[in-house]
PDB file of C-alpha atoms in Angstrom:
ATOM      1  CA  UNK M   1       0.000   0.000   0.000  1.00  0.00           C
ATOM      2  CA  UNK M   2       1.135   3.555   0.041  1.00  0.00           C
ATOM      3  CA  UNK M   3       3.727   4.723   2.043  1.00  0.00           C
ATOM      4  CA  UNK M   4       2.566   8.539   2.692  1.00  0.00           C
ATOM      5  CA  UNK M   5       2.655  10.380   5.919  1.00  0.00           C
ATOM      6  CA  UNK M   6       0.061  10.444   8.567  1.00  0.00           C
ATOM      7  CA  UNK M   7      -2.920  12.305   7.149  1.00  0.00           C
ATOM      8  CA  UNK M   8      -3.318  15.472   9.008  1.00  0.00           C
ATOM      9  CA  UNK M   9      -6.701  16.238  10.977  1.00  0.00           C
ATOM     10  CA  UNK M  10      -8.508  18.511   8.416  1.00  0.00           C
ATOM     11  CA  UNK M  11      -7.844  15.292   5.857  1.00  0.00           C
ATOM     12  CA  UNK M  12      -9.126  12.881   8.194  1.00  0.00           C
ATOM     13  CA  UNK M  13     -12.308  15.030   8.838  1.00  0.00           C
ATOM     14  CA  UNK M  14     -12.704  14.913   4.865  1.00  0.00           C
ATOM     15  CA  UNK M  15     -12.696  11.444   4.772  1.00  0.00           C
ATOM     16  CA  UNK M  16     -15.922   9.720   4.191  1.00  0.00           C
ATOM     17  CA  UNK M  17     -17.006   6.938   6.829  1.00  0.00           C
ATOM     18  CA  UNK M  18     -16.693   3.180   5.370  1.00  0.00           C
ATOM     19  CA  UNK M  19     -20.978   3.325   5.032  1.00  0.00           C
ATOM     20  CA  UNK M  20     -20.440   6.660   3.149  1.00  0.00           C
ATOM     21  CA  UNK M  21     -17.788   5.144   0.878  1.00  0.00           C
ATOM     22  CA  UNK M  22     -19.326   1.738   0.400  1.00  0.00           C
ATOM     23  CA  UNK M  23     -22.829   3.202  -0.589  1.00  0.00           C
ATOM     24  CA  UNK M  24     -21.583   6.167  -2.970  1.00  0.00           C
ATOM     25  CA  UNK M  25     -17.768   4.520  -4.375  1.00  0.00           C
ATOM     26  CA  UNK M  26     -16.183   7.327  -2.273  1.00  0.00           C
ATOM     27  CA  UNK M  27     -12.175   7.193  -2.085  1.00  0.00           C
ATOM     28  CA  UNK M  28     -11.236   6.383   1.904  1.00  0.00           C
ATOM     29  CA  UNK M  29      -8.638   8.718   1.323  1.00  0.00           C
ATOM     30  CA  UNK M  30     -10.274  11.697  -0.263  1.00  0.00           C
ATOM     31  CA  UNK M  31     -13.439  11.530  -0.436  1.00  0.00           C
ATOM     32  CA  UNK M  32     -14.109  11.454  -4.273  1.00  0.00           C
ATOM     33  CA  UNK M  33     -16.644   8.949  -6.130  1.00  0.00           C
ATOM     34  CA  UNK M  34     -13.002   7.274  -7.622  1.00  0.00           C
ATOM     35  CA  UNK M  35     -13.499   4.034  -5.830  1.00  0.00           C
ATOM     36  CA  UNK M  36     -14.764   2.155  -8.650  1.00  0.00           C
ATOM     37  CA  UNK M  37     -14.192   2.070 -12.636  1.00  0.00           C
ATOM     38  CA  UNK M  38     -17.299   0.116 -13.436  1.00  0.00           C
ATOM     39  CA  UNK M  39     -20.491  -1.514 -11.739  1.00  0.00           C
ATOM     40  CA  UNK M  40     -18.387  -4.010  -9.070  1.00  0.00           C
ATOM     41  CA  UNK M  41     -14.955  -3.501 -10.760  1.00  0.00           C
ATOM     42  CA  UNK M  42     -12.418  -1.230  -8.527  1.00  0.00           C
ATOM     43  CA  UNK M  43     -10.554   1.613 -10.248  1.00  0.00           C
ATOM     44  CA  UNK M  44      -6.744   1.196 -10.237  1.00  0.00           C
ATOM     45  CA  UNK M  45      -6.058   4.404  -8.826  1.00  0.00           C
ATOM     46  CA  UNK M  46      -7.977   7.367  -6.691  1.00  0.00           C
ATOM     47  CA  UNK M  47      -7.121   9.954 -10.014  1.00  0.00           C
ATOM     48  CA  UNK M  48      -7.951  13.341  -6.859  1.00  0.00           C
ATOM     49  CA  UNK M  49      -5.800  12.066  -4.431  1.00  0.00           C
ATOM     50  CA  UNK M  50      -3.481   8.901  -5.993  1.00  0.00           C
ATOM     51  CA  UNK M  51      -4.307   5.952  -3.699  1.00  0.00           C
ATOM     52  CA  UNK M  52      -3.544   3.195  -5.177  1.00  0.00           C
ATOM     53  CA  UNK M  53      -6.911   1.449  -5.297  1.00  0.00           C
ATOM     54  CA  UNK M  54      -4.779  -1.946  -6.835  1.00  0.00           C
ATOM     55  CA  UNK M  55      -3.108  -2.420  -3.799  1.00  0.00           C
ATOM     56  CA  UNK M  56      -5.932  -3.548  -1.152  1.00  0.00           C
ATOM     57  CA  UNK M  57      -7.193  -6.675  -1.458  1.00  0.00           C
ATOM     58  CA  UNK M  58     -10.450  -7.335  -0.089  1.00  0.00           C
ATOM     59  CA  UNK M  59     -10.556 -10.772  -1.789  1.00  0.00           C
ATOM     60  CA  UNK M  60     -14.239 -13.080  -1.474  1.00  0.00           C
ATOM     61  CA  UNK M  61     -14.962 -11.228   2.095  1.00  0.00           C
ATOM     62  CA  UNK M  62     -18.345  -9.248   0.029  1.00  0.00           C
ATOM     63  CA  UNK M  63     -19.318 -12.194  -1.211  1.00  0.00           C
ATOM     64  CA  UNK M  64     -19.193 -14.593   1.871  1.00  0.00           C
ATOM     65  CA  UNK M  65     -20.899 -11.742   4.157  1.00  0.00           C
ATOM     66  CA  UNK M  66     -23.603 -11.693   2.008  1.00  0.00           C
ATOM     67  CA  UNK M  67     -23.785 -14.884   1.553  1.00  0.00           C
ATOM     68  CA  UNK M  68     -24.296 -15.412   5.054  1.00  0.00           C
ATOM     69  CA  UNK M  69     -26.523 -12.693   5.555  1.00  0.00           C
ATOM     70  CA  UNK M  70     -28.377 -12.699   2.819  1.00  0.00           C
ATOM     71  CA  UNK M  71     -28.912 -16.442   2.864  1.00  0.00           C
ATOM     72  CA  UNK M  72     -30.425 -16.287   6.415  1.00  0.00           C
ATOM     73  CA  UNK M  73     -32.663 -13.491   5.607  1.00  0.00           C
ATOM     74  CA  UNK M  74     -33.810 -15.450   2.400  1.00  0.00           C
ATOM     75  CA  UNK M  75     -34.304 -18.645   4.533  1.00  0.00           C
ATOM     76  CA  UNK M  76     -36.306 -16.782   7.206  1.00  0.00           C
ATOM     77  CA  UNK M  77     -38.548 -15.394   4.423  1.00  0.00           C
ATOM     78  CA  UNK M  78     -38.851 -18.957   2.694  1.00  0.00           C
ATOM     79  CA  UNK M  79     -39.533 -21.033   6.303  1.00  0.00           C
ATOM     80  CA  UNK M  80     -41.891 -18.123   6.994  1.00  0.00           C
ATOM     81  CA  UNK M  81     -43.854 -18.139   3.608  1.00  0.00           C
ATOM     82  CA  UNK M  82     -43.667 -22.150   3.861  1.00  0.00           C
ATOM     83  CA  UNK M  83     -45.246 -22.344   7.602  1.00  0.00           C
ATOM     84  CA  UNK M  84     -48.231 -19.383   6.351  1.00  0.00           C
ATOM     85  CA  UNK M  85     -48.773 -20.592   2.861  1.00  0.00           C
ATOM     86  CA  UNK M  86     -47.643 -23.935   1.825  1.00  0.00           C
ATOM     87  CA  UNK M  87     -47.269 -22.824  -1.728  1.00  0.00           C
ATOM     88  CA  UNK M  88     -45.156 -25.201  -4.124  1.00  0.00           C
ATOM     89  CA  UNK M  89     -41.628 -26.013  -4.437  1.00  0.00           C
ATOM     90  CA  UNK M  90     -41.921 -24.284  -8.128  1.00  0.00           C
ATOM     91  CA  UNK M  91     -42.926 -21.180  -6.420  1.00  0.00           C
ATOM     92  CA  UNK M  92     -40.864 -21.370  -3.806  1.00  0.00           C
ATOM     93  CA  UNK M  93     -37.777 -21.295  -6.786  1.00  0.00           C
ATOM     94  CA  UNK M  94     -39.699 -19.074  -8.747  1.00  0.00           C
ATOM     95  CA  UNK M  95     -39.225 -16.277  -5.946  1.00  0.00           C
ATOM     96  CA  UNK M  96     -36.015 -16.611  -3.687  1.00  0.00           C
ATOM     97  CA  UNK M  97     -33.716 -17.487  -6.842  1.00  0.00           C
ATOM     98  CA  UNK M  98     -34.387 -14.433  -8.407  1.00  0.00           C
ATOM     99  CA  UNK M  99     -34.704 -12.638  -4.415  1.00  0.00           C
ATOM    100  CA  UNK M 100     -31.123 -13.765  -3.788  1.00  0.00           C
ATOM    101  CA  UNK M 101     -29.865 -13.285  -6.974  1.00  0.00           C
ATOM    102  CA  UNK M 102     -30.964  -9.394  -6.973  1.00  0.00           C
ATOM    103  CA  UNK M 103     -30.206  -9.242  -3.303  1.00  0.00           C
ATOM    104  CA  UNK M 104     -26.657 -10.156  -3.841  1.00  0.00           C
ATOM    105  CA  UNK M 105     -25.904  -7.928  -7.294  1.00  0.00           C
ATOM    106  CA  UNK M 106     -27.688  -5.420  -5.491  1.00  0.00           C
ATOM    107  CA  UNK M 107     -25.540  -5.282  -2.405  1.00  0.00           C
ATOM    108  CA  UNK M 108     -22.177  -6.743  -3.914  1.00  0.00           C
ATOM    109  CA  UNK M 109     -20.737  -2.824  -4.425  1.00  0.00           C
ATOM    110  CA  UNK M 110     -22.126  -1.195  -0.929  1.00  0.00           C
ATOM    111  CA  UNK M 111     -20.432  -4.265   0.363  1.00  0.00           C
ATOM    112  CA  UNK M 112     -17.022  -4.133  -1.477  1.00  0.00           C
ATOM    113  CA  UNK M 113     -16.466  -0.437  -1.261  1.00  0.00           C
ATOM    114  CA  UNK M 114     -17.509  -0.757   2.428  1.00  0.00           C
ATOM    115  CA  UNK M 115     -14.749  -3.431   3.181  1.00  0.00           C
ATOM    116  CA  UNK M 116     -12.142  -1.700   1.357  1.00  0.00           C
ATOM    117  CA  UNK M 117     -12.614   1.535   2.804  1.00  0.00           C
ATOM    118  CA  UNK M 118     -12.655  -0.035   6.372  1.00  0.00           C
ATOM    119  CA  UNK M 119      -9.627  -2.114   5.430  1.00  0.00           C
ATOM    120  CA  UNK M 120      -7.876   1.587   4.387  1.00  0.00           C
ATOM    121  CA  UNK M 121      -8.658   3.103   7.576  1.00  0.00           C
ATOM    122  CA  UNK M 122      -7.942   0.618   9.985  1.00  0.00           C
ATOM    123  CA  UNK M 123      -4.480  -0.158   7.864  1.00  0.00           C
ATOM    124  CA  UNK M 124      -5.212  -3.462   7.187  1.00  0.00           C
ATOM    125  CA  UNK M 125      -2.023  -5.400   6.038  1.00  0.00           C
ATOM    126  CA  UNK M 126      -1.608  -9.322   4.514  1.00  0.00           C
ATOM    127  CA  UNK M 127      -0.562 -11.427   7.393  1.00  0.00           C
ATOM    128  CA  UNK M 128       2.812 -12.497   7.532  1.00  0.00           C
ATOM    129  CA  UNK M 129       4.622 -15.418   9.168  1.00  0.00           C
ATOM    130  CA  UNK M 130       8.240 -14.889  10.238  1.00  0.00           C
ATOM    131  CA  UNK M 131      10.155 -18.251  10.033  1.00  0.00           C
ATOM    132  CA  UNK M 132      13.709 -16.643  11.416  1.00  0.00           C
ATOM    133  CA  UNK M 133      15.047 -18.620  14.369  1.00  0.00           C
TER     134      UNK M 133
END
């Protein structure tokens, strides 16, 4: 990652919080809608401020989170509709494939920008295991 000094305090108060940059693509750094160069795709660089973008890795962390979360919600709904209704397995398909599908697309960005930008501000690193003696 970047190796810049400290920010001072009037940049930190111009940073956005990790909601603000997951929900609107906002740079952690600067503030400006940078953060991504297409619908889920991550720019290479911040072009205001320079961060390189490249450099953080938030790897299959959107996806798993809403995997989990989305999948419980959808399996609340489904047991729920199930215990009141009793409707058919066709129907059953017919609405919580295309639920999670749209739920997922839908939230993969907030969820990716949000990770990233929380990864940039608490200085997340990739773990490293020292084998010296």
């Amino acid at each position: 990652m970047d190796d810049l000094p400290a920010p001072d305090r009037g940049e930190r108060d111009r940073r956005p919080t990790i909601v603000q940059a997951g929900l609107k693509g906002l740079c952690p750094r600067c503030g400006e809608p940078t953060l991504f160069a297409g619908m889920l795709r991550f720019a290479d660089r911040c072009s205001a401020c320079g961060l390189d973008i490249s450099s953080f890795n938030v790897g299959d962390g959107p996806a798993a989170f809403l995997t989990l979360i989305l999948g419980t919600i959808v399996v609340i709904m489904a047991i729920t509709v199930e215990l009141m209704f009793s409707p058919p397995l066709w129907l059953h398909m017919l609405i919580w494939i295309p639920v999670t599908l749209a739920g997922t697309i839908g939230t993969l960005r907030l969820t990716k920008g949000a990770l990233l930008a929380a990864e940039f501000r608490n200085a997340a690193r990739e773990g490293k295991i020292d084998t010296r003696p």
